[in-house]
Coordinates of C-alpha atoms in Angstrom, one line a residue:
X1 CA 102.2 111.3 117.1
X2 CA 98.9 112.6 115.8
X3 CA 99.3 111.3 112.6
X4 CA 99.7 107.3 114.7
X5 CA 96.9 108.2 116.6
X6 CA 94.7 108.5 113.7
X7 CA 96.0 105.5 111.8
X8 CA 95.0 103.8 114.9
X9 CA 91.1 105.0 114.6
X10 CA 88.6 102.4 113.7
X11 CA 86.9 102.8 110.1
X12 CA 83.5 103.0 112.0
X13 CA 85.0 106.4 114.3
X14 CA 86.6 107.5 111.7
X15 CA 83.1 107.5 109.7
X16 CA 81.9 108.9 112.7
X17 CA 84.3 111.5 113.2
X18 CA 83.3 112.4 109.3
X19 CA 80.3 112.1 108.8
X20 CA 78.2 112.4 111.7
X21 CA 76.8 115.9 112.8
X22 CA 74.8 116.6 116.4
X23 CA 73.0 119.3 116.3
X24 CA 72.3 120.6 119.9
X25 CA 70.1 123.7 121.1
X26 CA 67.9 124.9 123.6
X27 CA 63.8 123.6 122.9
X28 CA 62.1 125.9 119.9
X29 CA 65.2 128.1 119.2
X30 CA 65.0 126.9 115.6
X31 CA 66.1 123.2 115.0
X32 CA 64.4 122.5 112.2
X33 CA 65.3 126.2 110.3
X34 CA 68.6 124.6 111.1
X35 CA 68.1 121.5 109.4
X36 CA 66.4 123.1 106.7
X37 CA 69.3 125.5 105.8
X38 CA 71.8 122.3 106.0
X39 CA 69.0 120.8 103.2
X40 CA 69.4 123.4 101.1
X41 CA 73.3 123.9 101.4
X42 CA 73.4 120.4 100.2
X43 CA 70.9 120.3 97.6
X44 CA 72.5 123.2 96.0
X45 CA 76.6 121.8 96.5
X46 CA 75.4 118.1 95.3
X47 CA 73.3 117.4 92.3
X48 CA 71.3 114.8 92.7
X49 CA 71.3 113.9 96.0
X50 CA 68.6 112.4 98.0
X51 CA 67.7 113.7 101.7
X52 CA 65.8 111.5 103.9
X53 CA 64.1 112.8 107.1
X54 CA 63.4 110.8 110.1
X55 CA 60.5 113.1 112.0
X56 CA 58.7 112.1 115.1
X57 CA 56.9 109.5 115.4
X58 CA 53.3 111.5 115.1
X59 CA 51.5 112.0 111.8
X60 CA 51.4 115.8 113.8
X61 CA 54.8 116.7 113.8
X62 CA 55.6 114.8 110.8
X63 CA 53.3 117.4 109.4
X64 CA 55.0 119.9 111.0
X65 CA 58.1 119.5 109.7
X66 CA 57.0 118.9 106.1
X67 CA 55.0 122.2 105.7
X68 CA 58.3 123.9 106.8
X69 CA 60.1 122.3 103.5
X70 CA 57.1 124.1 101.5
X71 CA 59.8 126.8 99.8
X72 CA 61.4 123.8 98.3
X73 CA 58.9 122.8 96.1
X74 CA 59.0 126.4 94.3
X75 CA 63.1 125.6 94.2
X76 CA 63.2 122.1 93.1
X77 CA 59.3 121.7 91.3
X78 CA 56.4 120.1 92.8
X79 CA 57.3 116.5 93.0
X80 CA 60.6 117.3 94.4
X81 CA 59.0 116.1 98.3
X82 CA 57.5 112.8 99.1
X83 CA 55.8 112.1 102.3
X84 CA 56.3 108.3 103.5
X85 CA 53.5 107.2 105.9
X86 CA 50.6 105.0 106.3
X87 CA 48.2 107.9 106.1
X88 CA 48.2 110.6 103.3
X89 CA 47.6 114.0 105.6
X90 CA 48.2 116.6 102.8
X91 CA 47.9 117.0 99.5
X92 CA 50.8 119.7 99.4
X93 CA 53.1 116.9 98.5
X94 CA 53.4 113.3 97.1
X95 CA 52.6 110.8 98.7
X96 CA 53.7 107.0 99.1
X97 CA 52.5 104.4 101.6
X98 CA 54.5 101.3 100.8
X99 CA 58.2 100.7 100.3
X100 CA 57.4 99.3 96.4
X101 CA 55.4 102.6 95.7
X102 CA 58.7 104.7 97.1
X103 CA 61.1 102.7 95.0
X104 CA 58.9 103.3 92.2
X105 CA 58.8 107.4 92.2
X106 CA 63.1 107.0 93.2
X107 CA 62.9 105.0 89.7
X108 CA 60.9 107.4 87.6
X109 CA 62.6 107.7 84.2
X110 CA 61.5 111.7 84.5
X111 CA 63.5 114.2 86.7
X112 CA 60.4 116.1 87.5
X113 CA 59.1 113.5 88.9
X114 CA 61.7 111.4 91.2
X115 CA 62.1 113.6 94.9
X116 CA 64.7 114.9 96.5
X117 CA 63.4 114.7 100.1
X118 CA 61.8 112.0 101.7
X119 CA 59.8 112.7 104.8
X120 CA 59.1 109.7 107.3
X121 CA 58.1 109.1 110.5
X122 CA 60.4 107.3 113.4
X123 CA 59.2 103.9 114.2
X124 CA 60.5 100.4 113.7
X125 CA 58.6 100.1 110.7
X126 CA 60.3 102.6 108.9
X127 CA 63.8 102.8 110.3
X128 CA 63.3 98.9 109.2
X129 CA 62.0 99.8 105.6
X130 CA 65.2 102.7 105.0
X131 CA 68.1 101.4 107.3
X132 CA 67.9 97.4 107.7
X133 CA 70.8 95.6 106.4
X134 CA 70.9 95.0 102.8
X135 CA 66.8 95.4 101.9
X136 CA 66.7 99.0 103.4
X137 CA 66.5 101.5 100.5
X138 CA 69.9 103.4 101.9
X139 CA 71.8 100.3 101.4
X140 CA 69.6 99.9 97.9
X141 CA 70.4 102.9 96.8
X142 CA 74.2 102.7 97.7
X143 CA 74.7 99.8 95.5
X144 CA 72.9 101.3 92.3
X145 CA 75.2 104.6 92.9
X146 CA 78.2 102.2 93.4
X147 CA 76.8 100.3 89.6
X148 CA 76.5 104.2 88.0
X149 CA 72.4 102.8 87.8
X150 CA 71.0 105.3 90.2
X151 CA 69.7 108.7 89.2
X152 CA 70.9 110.0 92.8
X153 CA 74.7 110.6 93.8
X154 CA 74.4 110.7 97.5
X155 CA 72.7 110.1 101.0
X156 CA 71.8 112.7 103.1
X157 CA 70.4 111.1 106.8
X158 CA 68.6 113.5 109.2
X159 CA 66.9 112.4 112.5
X160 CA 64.7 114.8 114.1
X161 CA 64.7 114.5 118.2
X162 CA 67.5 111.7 117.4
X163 CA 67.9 111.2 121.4
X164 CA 64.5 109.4 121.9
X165 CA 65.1 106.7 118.6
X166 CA 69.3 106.3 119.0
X167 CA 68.4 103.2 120.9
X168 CA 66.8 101.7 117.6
X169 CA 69.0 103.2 115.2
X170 CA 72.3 103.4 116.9
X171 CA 73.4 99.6 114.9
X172 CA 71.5 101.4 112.0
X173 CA 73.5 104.4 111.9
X174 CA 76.8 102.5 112.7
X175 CA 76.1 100.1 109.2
X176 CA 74.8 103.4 107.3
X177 CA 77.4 105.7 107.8
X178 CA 80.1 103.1 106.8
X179 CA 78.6 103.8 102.9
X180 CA 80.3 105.6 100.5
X181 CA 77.1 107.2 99.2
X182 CA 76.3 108.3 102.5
X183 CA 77.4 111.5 102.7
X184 CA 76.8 112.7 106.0
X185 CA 74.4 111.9 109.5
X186 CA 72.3 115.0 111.4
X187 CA 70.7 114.3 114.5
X188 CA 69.0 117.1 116.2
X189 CA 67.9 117.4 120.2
X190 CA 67.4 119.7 122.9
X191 CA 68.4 116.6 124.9
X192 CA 71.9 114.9 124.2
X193 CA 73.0 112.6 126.7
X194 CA 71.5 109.8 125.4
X195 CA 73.2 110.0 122.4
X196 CA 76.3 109.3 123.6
X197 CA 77.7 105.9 125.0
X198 CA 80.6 104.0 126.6
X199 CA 81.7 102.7 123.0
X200 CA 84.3 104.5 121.9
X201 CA 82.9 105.1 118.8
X202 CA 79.8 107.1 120.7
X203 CA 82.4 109.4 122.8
X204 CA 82.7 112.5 120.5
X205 CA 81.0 114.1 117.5
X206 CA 82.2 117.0 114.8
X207 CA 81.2 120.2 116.1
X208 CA 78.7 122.3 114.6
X209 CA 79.4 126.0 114.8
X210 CA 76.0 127.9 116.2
X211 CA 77.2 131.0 117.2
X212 CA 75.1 132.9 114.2
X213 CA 71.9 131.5 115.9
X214 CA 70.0 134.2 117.3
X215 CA 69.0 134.0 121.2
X216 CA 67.9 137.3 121.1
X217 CA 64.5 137.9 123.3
X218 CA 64.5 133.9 124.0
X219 CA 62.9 133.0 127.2
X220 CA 63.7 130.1 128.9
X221 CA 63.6 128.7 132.4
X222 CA 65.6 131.5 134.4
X223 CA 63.0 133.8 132.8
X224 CA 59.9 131.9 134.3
X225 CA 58.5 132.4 137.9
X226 CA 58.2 128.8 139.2
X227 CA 56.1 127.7 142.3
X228 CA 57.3 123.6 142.7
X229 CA 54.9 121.6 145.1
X230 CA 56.9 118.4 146.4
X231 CA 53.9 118.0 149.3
X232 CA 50.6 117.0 147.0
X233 CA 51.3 113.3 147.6
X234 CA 54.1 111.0 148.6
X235 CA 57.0 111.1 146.0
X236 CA 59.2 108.4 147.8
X237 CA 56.9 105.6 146.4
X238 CA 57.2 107.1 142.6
X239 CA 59.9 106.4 140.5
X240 CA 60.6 107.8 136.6
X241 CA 59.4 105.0 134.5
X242 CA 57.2 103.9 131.4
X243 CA 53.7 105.9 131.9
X244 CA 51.4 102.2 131.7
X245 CA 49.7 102.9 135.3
X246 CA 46.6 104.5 135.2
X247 CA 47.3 105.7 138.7
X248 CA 49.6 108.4 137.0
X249 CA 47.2 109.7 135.0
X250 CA 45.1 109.8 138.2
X251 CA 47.9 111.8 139.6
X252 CA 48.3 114.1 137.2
X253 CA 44.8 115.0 137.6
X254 CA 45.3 115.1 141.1
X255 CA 47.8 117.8 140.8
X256 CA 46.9 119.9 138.0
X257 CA 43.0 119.9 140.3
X258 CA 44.8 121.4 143.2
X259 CA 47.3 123.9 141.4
X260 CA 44.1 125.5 140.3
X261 CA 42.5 125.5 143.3
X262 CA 45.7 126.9 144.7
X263 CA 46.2 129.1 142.1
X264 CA 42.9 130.1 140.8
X265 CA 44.2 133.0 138.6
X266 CA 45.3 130.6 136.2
X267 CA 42.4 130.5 134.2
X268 CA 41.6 134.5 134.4
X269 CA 40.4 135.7 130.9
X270 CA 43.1 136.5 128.3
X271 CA 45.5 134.0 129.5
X272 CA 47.3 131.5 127.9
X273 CA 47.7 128.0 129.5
X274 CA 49.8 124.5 128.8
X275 CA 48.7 122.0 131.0
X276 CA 49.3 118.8 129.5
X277 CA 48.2 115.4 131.3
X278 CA 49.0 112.1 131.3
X279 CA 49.1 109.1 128.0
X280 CA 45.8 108.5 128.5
X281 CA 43.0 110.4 126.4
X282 CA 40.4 110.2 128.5
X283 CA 42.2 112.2 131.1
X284 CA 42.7 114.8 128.6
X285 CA 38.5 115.3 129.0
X286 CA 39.1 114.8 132.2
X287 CA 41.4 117.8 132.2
X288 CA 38.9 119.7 129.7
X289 CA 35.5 119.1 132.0
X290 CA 37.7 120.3 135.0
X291 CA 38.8 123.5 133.4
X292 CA 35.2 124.2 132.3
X293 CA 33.9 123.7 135.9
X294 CA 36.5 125.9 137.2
X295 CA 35.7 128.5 134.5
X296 CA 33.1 128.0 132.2
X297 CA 34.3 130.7 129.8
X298 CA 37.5 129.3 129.0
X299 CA 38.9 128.0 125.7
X300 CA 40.1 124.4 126.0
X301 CA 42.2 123.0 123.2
X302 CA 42.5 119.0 123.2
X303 CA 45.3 117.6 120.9
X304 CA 46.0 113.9 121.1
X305 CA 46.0 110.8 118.3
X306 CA 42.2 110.5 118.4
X307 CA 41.0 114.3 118.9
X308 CA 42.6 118.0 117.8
X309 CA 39.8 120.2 118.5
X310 CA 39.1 123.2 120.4
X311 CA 35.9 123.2 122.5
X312 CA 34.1 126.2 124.2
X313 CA 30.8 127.2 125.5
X314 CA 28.9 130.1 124.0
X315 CA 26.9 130.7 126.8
X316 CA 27.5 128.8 129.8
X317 CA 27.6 125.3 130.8
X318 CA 23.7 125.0 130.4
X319 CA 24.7 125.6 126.6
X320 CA 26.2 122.5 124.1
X321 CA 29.4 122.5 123.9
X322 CA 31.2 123.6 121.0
X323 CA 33.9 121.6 119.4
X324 CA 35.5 122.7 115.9
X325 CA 38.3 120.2 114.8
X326 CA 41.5 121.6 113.7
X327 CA 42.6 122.5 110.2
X328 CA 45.6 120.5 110.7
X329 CA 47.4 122.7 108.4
X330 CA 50.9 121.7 109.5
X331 CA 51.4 124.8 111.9
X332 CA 49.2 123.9 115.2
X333 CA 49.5 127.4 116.1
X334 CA 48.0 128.8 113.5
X335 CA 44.8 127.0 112.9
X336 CA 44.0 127.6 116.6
X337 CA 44.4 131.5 116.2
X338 CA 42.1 130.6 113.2
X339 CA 39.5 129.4 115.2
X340 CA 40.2 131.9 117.9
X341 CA 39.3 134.9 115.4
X342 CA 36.6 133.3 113.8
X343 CA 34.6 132.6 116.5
X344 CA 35.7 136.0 118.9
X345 CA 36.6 134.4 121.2
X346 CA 40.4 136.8 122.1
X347 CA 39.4 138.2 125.6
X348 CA 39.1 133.9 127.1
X349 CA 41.2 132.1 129.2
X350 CA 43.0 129.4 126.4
X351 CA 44.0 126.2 127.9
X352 CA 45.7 123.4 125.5
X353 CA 46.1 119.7 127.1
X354 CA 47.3 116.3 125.8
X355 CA 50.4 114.4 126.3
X356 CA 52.8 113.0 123.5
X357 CA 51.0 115.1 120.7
X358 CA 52.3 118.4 122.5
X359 CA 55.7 117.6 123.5
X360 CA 58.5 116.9 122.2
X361 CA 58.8 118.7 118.9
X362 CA 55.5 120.4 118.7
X363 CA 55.5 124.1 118.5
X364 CA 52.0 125.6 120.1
X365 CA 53.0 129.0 120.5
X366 CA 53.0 132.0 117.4
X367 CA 52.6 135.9 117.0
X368 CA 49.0 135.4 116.6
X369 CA 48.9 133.2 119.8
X370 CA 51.7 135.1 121.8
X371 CA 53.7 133.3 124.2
X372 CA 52.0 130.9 126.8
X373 CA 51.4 132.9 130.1
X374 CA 51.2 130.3 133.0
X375 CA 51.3 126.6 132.8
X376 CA 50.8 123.8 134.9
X377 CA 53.4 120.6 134.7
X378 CA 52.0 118.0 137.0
X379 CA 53.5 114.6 135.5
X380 CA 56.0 113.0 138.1
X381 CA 56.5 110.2 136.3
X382 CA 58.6 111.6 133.4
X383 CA 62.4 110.9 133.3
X384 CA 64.5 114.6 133.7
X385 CA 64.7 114.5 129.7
X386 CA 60.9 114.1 129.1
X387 CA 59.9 116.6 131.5
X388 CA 62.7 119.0 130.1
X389 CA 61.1 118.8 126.4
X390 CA 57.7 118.8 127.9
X391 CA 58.6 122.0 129.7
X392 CA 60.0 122.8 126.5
X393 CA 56.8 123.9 124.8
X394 CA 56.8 126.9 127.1
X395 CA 60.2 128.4 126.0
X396 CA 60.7 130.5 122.9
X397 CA 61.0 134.1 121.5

């Protein structure tokens, strides 16, 4: 009976079924290590093969994620990672902004020179320049393995926080994974239910098995003392939905202005603070300039597509205003402690604010940093998944 039931399975579950891998755990208990150790399984089972990595869609976490493949390049030689993207952000690793220039280094006569990995960003753009039809470079690639012309012997697909693109990739993935040279499909999310769907072929995925990840000392949201407000303003005119009203950034303000008032402890010396605002930028001063009013001796950390910088007064607000970009080294965490120590400034309340820069994906907390010590999530117009990863940022070891 089993053995009908599979004959019965379409080519595309059956690919599915195969291929396919979700990889689901709780926000910043080590996704990408996850990914990284799949990498490197499969670079070292496969010769040849080709790994191509969907990151978020921020030249910040894109980062992110490609200093953490920085051990590869002492495995596999220094040309063995190319960064895809319209901007060149490091000069740890190659670098290609157009589809022709990436062809080009997958081409290169020389071993030491073609990649291995290719790092790109998730946005129409690229999913369009990889995974579209025939021209995508997947489907390129396929035929020249299929011909014996191409150095590479396989495909190897990984999409980073797959839940918020699987509505622009889902007909990708479902023409991709039918390849021969496609060897096998990761997603990873905190955040799954998007992922699946009513077709059939959505329904179930291969489990991974995660019971050698280590949960030991990770704090989450049973571990948090939570104070919810549901009486700052009227909720039954606000609905979840796409954050293009300036009155939610408004809001936001609104909120996050009386939580401190409420709770005016927040921003005591030595803490550590997330309180992230709406899209807008320039509610992210907003959110600065109120902090320094309320405590003029605090550390306020700005992180958004124009501005990464932290900014502090030496000696009051009658004093200019400090503001030292960040390194943007690839670890967020790290080149704020940098800051931090250089300018002694340890025994200060630290407050870090933005929106899309600092969720999903982006790890703010370290050793040097510690873990965040109170936090203030005033954004009612996020969906449960959006709040859930934003919230996210606060959990960890």
């Amino acid at each position: 009976e089993n053995m009908h039931n599979e004959s019965r399975i379409s080519p595309l579950k059956a690919a599915i079924l195969a291929k396919l891998l979700i990889l689901v755990l709780l926000t910043q208990l080590g996704k990408t290590f996850e990914v990284i150790e799949h990498i490197k399984k499969d670079l070292s089972d496969f010769d040849n093969s080709l790994s191509i990595i969907f990151t978020m869609n921020t030249l910040l976490n894109n980062k992110q994620f490609a200093h953490r493949l920085i051990d590869f390049k002492e495995l596999y030689g220094a040309n063995s990672i190319v960064i895809f993207s319209s901007k060149k952000q490091t000069d740890d690793y190659l670098h290609c902004k157009t589809i022709t220039q990436l062809h080009g280094l997958l081409n290169h006569p020389d071993q030491d020179e073609r990649p291995r990995i290719i790092v790109v960003c998730s946005n129409p753009v690229r999913f369009g320049d990889i995974l579209k039809g025939n021209s995508g470079l997947v489907s390129i690639v396929d035929k020249k393995i299929a011909d014996g012309s191409s150095y590479y012997h396989s495909i190897k697909l990984y999409f980073d926080e797959l839940h918020e693109y699987i509505s622009q990739v889902r007909n990708m993935i479902e023409k991709n994974i039918l390849l021969d040279s496609v060897r096998s499909i990761v997603g990873t999310t905190a955040t799954p239910g998007q992922i699946w769907c009513s077709k059939d072929c959505w329904s179930s995925f291969t489990e991974l098995d995660l019971r050698h990840v280590n949960t030991e000392n990770y704090a989450g949201f049973n571990d948090m003392t939570w104070f919810p407000r549901d009486d700052l303003f009227n909720f039954e005119n606000y609905k979840p939905g796409r954050v293009y009203d300036e009155q939610r950034d408004k809001d936001t303000l609104n909120i996050i202005t009386q939580a401190i008032d409420m709770f005016p402890s927040i921003l005591s010396n030595e803490n550590f603070c997330f309180i992230p605002g709406g899209i807008r930028q320039a509610y992210h001063r907003k959110i600065r300039d109120l902090i320094f009013n309320k405590q003029n001796n605090a550390v306020v950390v700005v992180i958004n597509g124009a501005q990464k910088c932290v900014s502090f007064y030496k000696d009051g607000l009658d004093s200019i205003m400090s503001q030292i970009p960040l390194a943007e080294s690839g670890e967020v965490s790290n080149d704020i402690a940098d800051i931090i120590e250089s300018n002694n400034l340890h025994n200060r309340c630290l407050c870090i604010t933005g929106h899309l820069c600092i969720s999903m994906g982006q790890t703010l907390t370290s050793q040097r940093l510690g873990n965040f010590t109170h936090s203030i999530l005033g954004n009612p117009d996020l969906d449960n998944d959006k709040i859930y990863q934003l919230f996210g940022r606060l959990t960890g070891r």
